[in-house]
């Protein structure tokens, strides 16, 4: 009761911004304490293009989450996506001076430092360095090298790269909204945490997150991330097609897509017609549902084809790389009627819709377990893993403020408040040092985050 590990995730999407506050309950499930949602203004295809509007949207979502939960948000883990994201496979090695000594964290750190020296395109920065398998003196498929002997330590890495300016713009928006940034995570990785089981990751699975502005892909095999990609098309492009094809306004096109849209044209009969109110006293417009689904079908086929090209680029057709668990669809676009059947028809792979309810507590709101919130749930889980204390009770904030008028008492609460995070951090570091994967991610993130914070401070 003294120390609640409250985590906050912020999903900055093209159509919506979601702030989610949660904690682990006694059964290890995620209990959602509050959700704030606002229309995303100033974001196009996952990239901030209007700082002022994005700040307002973030503040609105944060405020709503705080009001719903009774907690004051201090910092957030934010999801990074957008058309500027790309990934590369890279293999690197180090030769150790003394092969008679066991491999430790410092050797891993040296290997990471070499990966960080990779030459990127102008303006690009490394976001994630995700280890795959290690190799020691030619012995391959080693998942945990710490404690082993060897002279040559080699590893394959999945390196996620993005435009530095786009990432810094997100950081600037969050800082200007009056909160701190505690972590950055690639959105498809957050969605994967929320909707995929460990068995699926072992068997081989492709996660397709169809958002408003982009469609994100993450491929796992043998429990390891193998490929990530961001396709710069999403649900908004379908809405635009309906708007143009039916000569109606965007709001009506979105409603049509959500209420009557289907990705399978054969489902609708020619006589099925929906009437749209005319603008300013004009005659109502009659739209055939068969034509509507033909428009949707054409665009969804294009999006799935592009995703499937990425799946084939990973090597799915190679029997050793086969994705036995098939495809999992999530994100707002996964709610489109008959999209599962269409994906199965195009790819020939087993497909299911991914809901984040496996990790949620039983009493969670039904709306939160929708694919729409998969990324936000994944970001909260990521924040919990990092042992962050991202929010405090509103009533807990007021207690230390009361004695401010009496000089001697002021120091006491300050000491108490500063003590908790320090303990948390030490505990966190000790726990995380046991795992090479966590160590790599943590050490790398610390360095990237420090650099990022310096940039924001100097930009003041």
mmCIF file of C-alpha atoms in Angstrom, residues 31 33 102-103 107 123 141-142 176 193 195 294 322 337 459:
data_model
loop_
_atom_site.group_PDB
_atom_site.id
_atom_site.type_symbol
_atom_site.label_atom_id
_atom_site.label_comp_id
_atom_site.label_asym_id
_atom_site.label_seq_id
_atom_site.Cartn_x
_atom_site.Cartn_y
_atom_site.Cartn_z
ATOM 1 C CA UNK A 31 -5.944 -3.004 -13.752
ATOM 2 C CA UNK A 33 -7.447 3.051 -13.375
ATOM 3 C CA UNK A 102 33.720 -15.247 -18.179
ATOM 4 C CA UNK A 103 31.650 -12.939 -20.398
ATOM 5 C CA UNK A 107 31.466 -7.246 -22.962
ATOM 6 C CA UNK A 123 18.988 12.987 -39.797
ATOM 7 C CA UNK A 141 22.057 -19.958 -31.116
ATOM 8 C CA UNK A 142 23.112 -18.781 -27.647
ATOM 9 C CA UNK A 176 5.350 21.341 -23.241
ATOM 10 C CA UNK A 193 3.155 -7.221 -25.808
ATOM 11 C CA UNK A 195 -2.087 -9.085 -27.835
ATOM 12 C CA UNK A 294 -16.038 -2.314 -53.256
ATOM 13 C CA UNK A 322 7.599 -20.264 -41.534
ATOM 14 C CA UNK A 337 -16.200 -6.286 -40.938
ATOM 15 C CA UNK A 459 16.351 23.919 -26.931
#
